[in-house]
CSV table of C-alpha atoms in Angstrom, one decimal:
chain,number,residue,atom,x,y,z
A,889,UNK,CA,-1.8,26.9,3.7
A,890,UNK,CA,-4.7,26.1,1.5
A,891,UNK,CA,-7.3,23.6,2.7
A,892,UNK,CA,-9.7,21.1,1.2
A,893,UNK,CA,-12.7,19.8,3.1
A,894,UNK,CA,-11.3,21.2,6.3
A,895,UNK,CA,-8.0,19.5,6.1
A,896,UNK,CA,-4.7,21.2,5.4
A,897,UNK,CA,-3.2,20.5,1.9
A,898,UNK,CA,0.2,18.6,1.8
A,899,UNK,CA,3.1,20.0,0.0
A,900,UNK,CA,4.8,17.7,-2.5
A,901,UNK,CA,7.7,17.1,-0.2
A,902,UNK,CA,8.5,14.9,2.8
A,903,UNK,CA,7.8,11.2,3.2
A,904,UNK,CA,5.5,8.5,4.5
A,905,UNK,CA,7.9,7.0,7.0
A,906,UNK,CA,7.6,3.4,8.3
A,907,UNK,CA,9.2,4.2,11.7
A,908,UNK,CA,11.9,1.6,11.0
A,909,UNK,CA,15.0,3.7,10.8
A,910,UNK,CA,17.2,1.6,8.5
A,911,UNK,CA,14.3,0.9,6.1
A,912,UNK,CA,13.4,4.6,5.8
A,913,UNK,CA,17.0,5.7,5.6
A,914,UNK,CA,17.6,3.2,2.7
A,915,UNK,CA,15.0,4.8,0.5
A,916,UNK,CA,15.8,8.5,1.3
A,917,UNK,CA,13.4,8.8,4.4
A,918,UNK,CA,10.4,6.8,3.3
A,919,UNK,CA,7.8,6.8,0.6
A,920,UNK,CA,8.2,10.3,-1.1
A,921,UNK,CA,5.1,12.4,-0.7
A,922,UNK,CA,3.6,13.6,-4.0
A,923,UNK,CA,4.8,10.6,-5.9
A,924,UNK,CA,3.4,7.3,-7.1
A,925,UNK,CA,4.4,4.0,-5.5
A,926,UNK,CA,3.4,0.6,-6.7
A,927,UNK,CA,2.9,-2.7,-4.6
A,928,UNK,CA,2.8,-6.0,-6.4
A,929,UNK,CA,1.4,-9.2,-4.8
A,930,UNK,CA,1.3,-12.6,-6.4
A,931,UNK,CA,-1.7,-14.2,-4.8
A,932,UNK,CA,-4.6,-13.7,-2.4
A,933,UNK,CA,-2.5,-14.1,0.7
A,934,UNK,CA,0.2,-11.7,-0.5
A,935,UNK,CA,-2.5,-9.2,-1.7
A,936,UNK,CA,-3.8,-8.8,1.9
A,937,UNK,CA,-0.3,-8.2,3.1
A,938,UNK,CA,0.4,-5.6,0.3
A,939,UNK,CA,-2.9,-3.8,1.0
A,940,UNK,CA,-2.1,-3.8,4.8
A,941,UNK,CA,1.3,-2.5,4.3
A,942,UNK,CA,0.3,0.4,2.1
A,943,UNK,CA,-2.6,1.4,4.3
A,944,UNK,CA,-0.6,1.2,7.5
A,945,UNK,CA,2.1,3.4,6.0
A,946,UNK,CA,-0.4,6.0,5.1
A,947,UNK,CA,-2.3,5.9,8.4
A,948,UNK,CA,0.9,6.4,10.3
A,949,UNK,CA,0.8,10.1,9.4
A,950,UNK,CA,-0.5,12.2,12.3
A,951,UNK,CA,-3.8,14.1,12.3
A,952,UNK,CA,-7.2,13.2,10.8
A,953,UNK,CA,-6.7,13.7,7.1
A,954,UNK,CA,-8.4,10.9,5.2
A,955,UNK,CA,-7.0,8.0,3.2
A,956,UNK,CA,-9.0,7.6,0.0
A,957,UNK,CA,-9.2,3.9,-1.1
A,958,UNK,CA,-10.5,3.2,-4.6
A,959,UNK,CA,-11.5,-0.3,-5.7
A,960,UNK,CA,-14.0,-1.9,-8.2
A,961,UNK,CA,-17.2,-3.2,-6.7
A,962,UNK,CA,-16.1,-6.9,-7.3
A,963,UNK,CA,-12.8,-6.4,-5.3
A,964,UNK,CA,-14.4,-8.0,-2.2
A,965,UNK,CA,-15.0,-11.2,-4.0
A,966,UNK,CA,-11.2,-11.4,-5.1
A,967,UNK,CA,-9.5,-10.0,-2.0
A,968,UNK,CA,-12.1,-9.7,0.7
A,969,UNK,CA,-13.8,-6.8,2.3
A,970,UNK,CA,-12.2,-4.0,4.1
A,971,UNK,CA,-12.9,-4.6,7.9
A,972,UNK,CA,-12.9,-1.4,9.9
A,973,UNK,CA,-12.4,-3.2,13.4
A,974,UNK,CA,-9.5,-5.0,11.9
A,975,UNK,CA,-7.8,-1.6,11.1
A,976,UNK,CA,-8.5,-0.5,14.6
A,977,UNK,CA,-7.0,-3.6,16.0
A,978,UNK,CA,-3.8,-2.9,14.1
A,979,UNK,CA,-3.7,0.6,15.5
A,980,UNK,CA,-5.1,2.5,12.6
A,981,UNK,CA,-8.0,4.8,12.7
A,982,UNK,CA,-10.8,3.4,10.5
A,983,UNK,CA,-12.7,6.8,10.7
A,984,UNK,CA,-9.9,8.2,8.5
A,985,UNK,CA,-10.6,5.7,5.6
A,986,UNK,CA,-12.8,6.9,2.7
A,987,UNK,CA,-13.7,3.8,0.7
A,988,UNK,CA,-14.9,4.3,-3.0
A,989,UNK,CA,-16.1,1.4,-5.1
A,990,UNK,CA,-16.5,1.9,-8.8
A,991,UNK,CA,-18.5,-0.2,-11.4
A,992,UNK,CA,-15.4,-1.0,-13.6
A,993,UNK,CA,-11.7,-0.3,-14.2
A,994,UNK,CA,-12.6,2.6,-16.5
A,995,UNK,CA,-14.4,4.4,-13.7
A,996,UNK,CA,-11.7,3.4,-11.2
A,997,UNK,CA,-9.2,5.2,-13.4
A,998,UNK,CA,-11.3,8.2,-13.7
A,999,UNK,CA,-11.9,8.4,-9.9
A,1000,UNK,CA,-8.3,8.1,-9.3
A,1001,UNK,CA,-7.5,11.1,-11.5
A,1002,UNK,CA,-10.1,13.1,-9.5
A,1003,UNK,CA,-9.0,11.7,-6.1
A,1004,UNK,CA,-5.4,12.6,-6.3
A,1005,UNK,CA,-6.4,16.2,-6.7
A,1006,UNK,CA,-8.0,16.1,-3.2
A,1007,UNK,CA,-5.1,17.9,-1.5
A,1008,UNK,CA,-6.5,17.3,2.0
A,1009,UNK,CA,-5.9,13.5,1.9
A,1010,UNK,CA,-3.1,11.5,3.5
A,1011,UNK,CA,-2.8,9.4,0.4
A,1012,UNK,CA,-4.9,7.7,-2.3
A,1013,UNK,CA,-4.8,3.9,-2.7
A,1014,UNK,CA,-6.0,2.5,-6.0
A,1015,UNK,CA,-6.5,-1.3,-5.9
A,1016,UNK,CA,-6.7,-3.3,-9.1
A,1017,UNK,CA,-6.5,-7.1,-9.8
A,1018,UNK,CA,-4.7,-8.9,-12.6
A,1019,UNK,CA,-4.1,-7.0,-15.9
A,1020,UNK,CA,-5.0,-3.4,-15.9
A,1021,UNK,CA,-4.5,-2.3,-19.7
A,1022,UNK,CA,-6.1,1.1,-19.2
A,1023,UNK,CA,-3.2,1.9,-16.7
A,1024,UNK,CA,-0.6,2.3,-19.5
A,1025,UNK,CA,2.4,4.6,-19.5
A,1026,UNK,CA,0.2,7.6,-20.6
A,1027,UNK,CA,-2.4,7.1,-18.0
A,1028,UNK,CA,0.3,6.5,-15.3
A,1029,UNK,CA,2.1,9.7,-16.4
A,1030,UNK,CA,-1.1,11.7,-16.0
A,1031,UNK,CA,-1.7,10.3,-12.5
A,1032,UNK,CA,1.9,10.9,-11.5
A,1033,UNK,CA,1.8,14.6,-12.7
A,1034,UNK,CA,-1.5,15.1,-10.9
A,1035,UNK,CA,-0.2,13.6,-7.7
A,1036,UNK,CA,3.0,15.7,-7.9
A,1037,UNK,CA,1.1,18.9,-8.6
A,1038,UNK,CA,-1.3,18.3,-5.7
A,1039,UNK,CA,1.2,17.0,-3.3
A,1040,UNK,CA,-0.8,13.7,-2.9
A,1041,UNK,CA,0.8,10.3,-2.5
A,1042,UNK,CA,-0.5,7.7,-4.8
A,1043,UNK,CA,-0.2,4.1,-3.7
A,1044,UNK,CA,-1.2,1.6,-6.5
A,1045,UNK,CA,-2.0,-2.0,-5.4
A,1046,UNK,CA,-1.3,-4.2,-8.4
A,1047,UNK,CA,-2.7,-7.6,-7.1
A,1048,UNK,CA,-2.2,-10.9,-8.9
A,1049,UNK,CA,-0.2,-8.9,-11.6
A,1050,UNK,CA,3.2,-9.0,-13.1
A,1051,UNK,CA,5.5,-6.0,-12.6
A,1052,UNK,CA,5.9,-3.9,-15.8
A,1053,UNK,CA,7.5,-0.6,-16.8
A,1054,UNK,CA,5.8,2.5,-15.3
A,1055,UNK,CA,6.4,5.9,-14.1
A,1056,UNK,CA,6.3,5.0,-10.4
A,1057,UNK,CA,8.8,6.5,-8.0
A,1058,UNK,CA,9.2,3.1,-6.3
A,1059,UNK,CA,8.0,-0.4,-7.2
A,1060,UNK,CA,7.7,-3.2,-4.6
A,1061,UNK,CA,6.9,-6.8,-4.3
A,1062,UNK,CA,5.2,-7.6,-1.1
A,1063,UNK,CA,4.6,-11.1,0.4
A,1064,UNK,CA,3.2,-12.3,3.7
A,1065,UNK,CA,5.9,-13.5,6.1
A,1066,UNK,CA,5.6,-15.9,8.9
A,1067,UNK,CA,5.4,-14.3,12.5
A,1068,UNK,CA,6.4,-15.4,16.0
A,1069,UNK,CA,3.6,-16.2,18.4
A,1070,UNK,CA,3.3,-14.1,21.5
A,1071,UNK,CA,2.8,-15.0,25.1
A,1072,UNK,CA,-0.1,-17.4,25.8
A,1073,UNK,CA,0.1,-18.7,22.3
A,1074,UNK,CA,-1.3,-15.4,21.0
A,1075,UNK,CA,-1.1,-14.8,17.3
A,1076,UNK,CA,2.1,-12.9,16.3
A,1077,UNK,CA,2.4,-9.5,14.7
A,1078,UNK,CA,1.8,-9.1,11.1
A,1079,UNK,CA,5.0,-9.7,9.2
A,1080,UNK,CA,6.0,-8.6,5.6
A,1081,UNK,CA,8.7,-9.5,3.2
A,1082,UNK,CA,9.5,-6.6,1.0
A,1083,UNK,CA,11.7,-6.3,-2.1
A,1084,UNK,CA,12.4,-3.0,-3.7
A,1085,UNK,CA,12.1,-3.7,-7.5
A,1086,UNK,CA,12.7,-0.2,-8.6
A,1087,UNK,CA,13.6,3.2,-7.1
A,1088,UNK,CA,14.1,6.3,-9.3
A,1089,UNK,CA,16.3,7.6,-6.7
A,1090,UNK,CA,18.8,4.8,-6.3
A,1091,UNK,CA,19.6,1.2,-6.6
A,1092,UNK,CA,16.9,-1.4,-6.4
A,1093,UNK,CA,17.1,-5.0,-5.2
A,1094,UNK,CA,17.2,-4.6,-1.4
A,1095,UNK,CA,15.1,-6.9,0.7
A,1096,UNK,CA,13.6,-6.4,4.2
A,1097,UNK,CA,11.5,-8.4,6.7
A,1098,UNK,CA,9.4,-6.1,8.9
A,1099,UNK,CA,6.9,-6.7,11.7
A,1100,UNK,CA,4.0,-4.3,12.5
A,1101,UNK,CA,4.2,-3.1,16.1
A,1102,UNK,CA,0.6,-2.4,17.3
A,1103,UNK,CA,1.6,-0.5,20.5
A,1104,UNK,CA,4.2,1.8,18.8
A,1105,UNK,CA,2.2,2.0,15.6
A,1106,UNK,CA,5.2,1.6,13.4
A,1107,UNK,CA,7.2,-1.2,11.7
A,1108,UNK,CA,10.2,-2.9,13.3
A,1109,UNK,CA,12.5,-5.9,13.1
A,1110,UNK,CA,11.0,-9.3,13.4
A,1111,UNK,CA,10.5,-10.8,16.9
A,1112,UNK,CA,13.2,-13.1,18.0
A,1113,UNK,CA,11.3,-15.1,20.3
A,1114,UNK,CA,8.2,-17.4,20.2
A,1115,UNK,CA,7.5,-20.3,17.8
A,1116,UNK,CA,7.4,-19.5,14.2
A,1117,UNK,CA,3.8,-19.5,12.9
A,1118,UNK,CA,3.4,-21.1,9.5
A,1119,UNK,CA,1.7,-19.3,6.6
A,1120,UNK,CA,-1.7,-20.7,5.4
A,1121,UNK,CA,-1.5,-22.9,2.4
A,1122,UNK,CA,-1.2,-20.9,-0.8
A,1123,UNK,CA,-3.3,-21.5,-4.0
A,1124,UNK,CA,-1.7,-20.7,-7.3
A,1125,UNK,CA,-2.2,-17.4,-9.1
A,1126,UNK,CA,-4.1,-19.1,-11.9
A,1127,UNK,CA,-6.7,-20.3,-9.2
A,1128,UNK,CA,-7.3,-16.7,-8.4
A,1129,UNK,CA,-7.7,-15.6,-12.0
A,1130,UNK,CA,-4.5,-13.5,-11.7
A,1131,UNK,CA,-3.9,-14.0,-15.4
A,1132,UNK,CA,-7.3,-12.9,-16.4
A,1133,UNK,CA,-7.8,-9.4,-18.0
């Protein structure tokens, strides 16, 4: 099998699986490798959840192959900076994360086209905020074909954006969900509300609520005990400039 940067290349088959049997079975085994998957989030709180869900799915894969994360240089002001100790606390390996920040959306798209051809990566995450007119159907098709040919899984974070037609294999709405506190009033596990907006392989519309299990490093059903922890107060999308170009 060919290698890139010392890592084995990935064939365009198989799945990034969550570890939650019913969730994975419902979408044919997980997120299909070598395909494009979109994650939409309405505001800053949900944006963090969408980013965490995509990254944890990718980092569940065994081995040391890197996860390439592309974002513009101003992304930290909108959605916070990526915190390596936080990834480790969730059970991921921050050493596998290769973060690339670009000057503007045009460079972001150019880097995405290059990154998906790095066949040694676990996946490529492309993070954008608000409208992304450069990512039209033509650009999306070019990315999808490149990912398919290289066997690279492309995870596109559309934060503060409205779902629109695309060539993605799956399209998701991700929202932060309330979690249950642990013993000694410890914070609960990260929880996610997921809605499948589109799936090229079957029917959409299904919803799930999943918790992240740090010890097992997989997603599971929500805890049934402990007080329900409220979500922080949300600000509107407009307050975050979600409608801005």
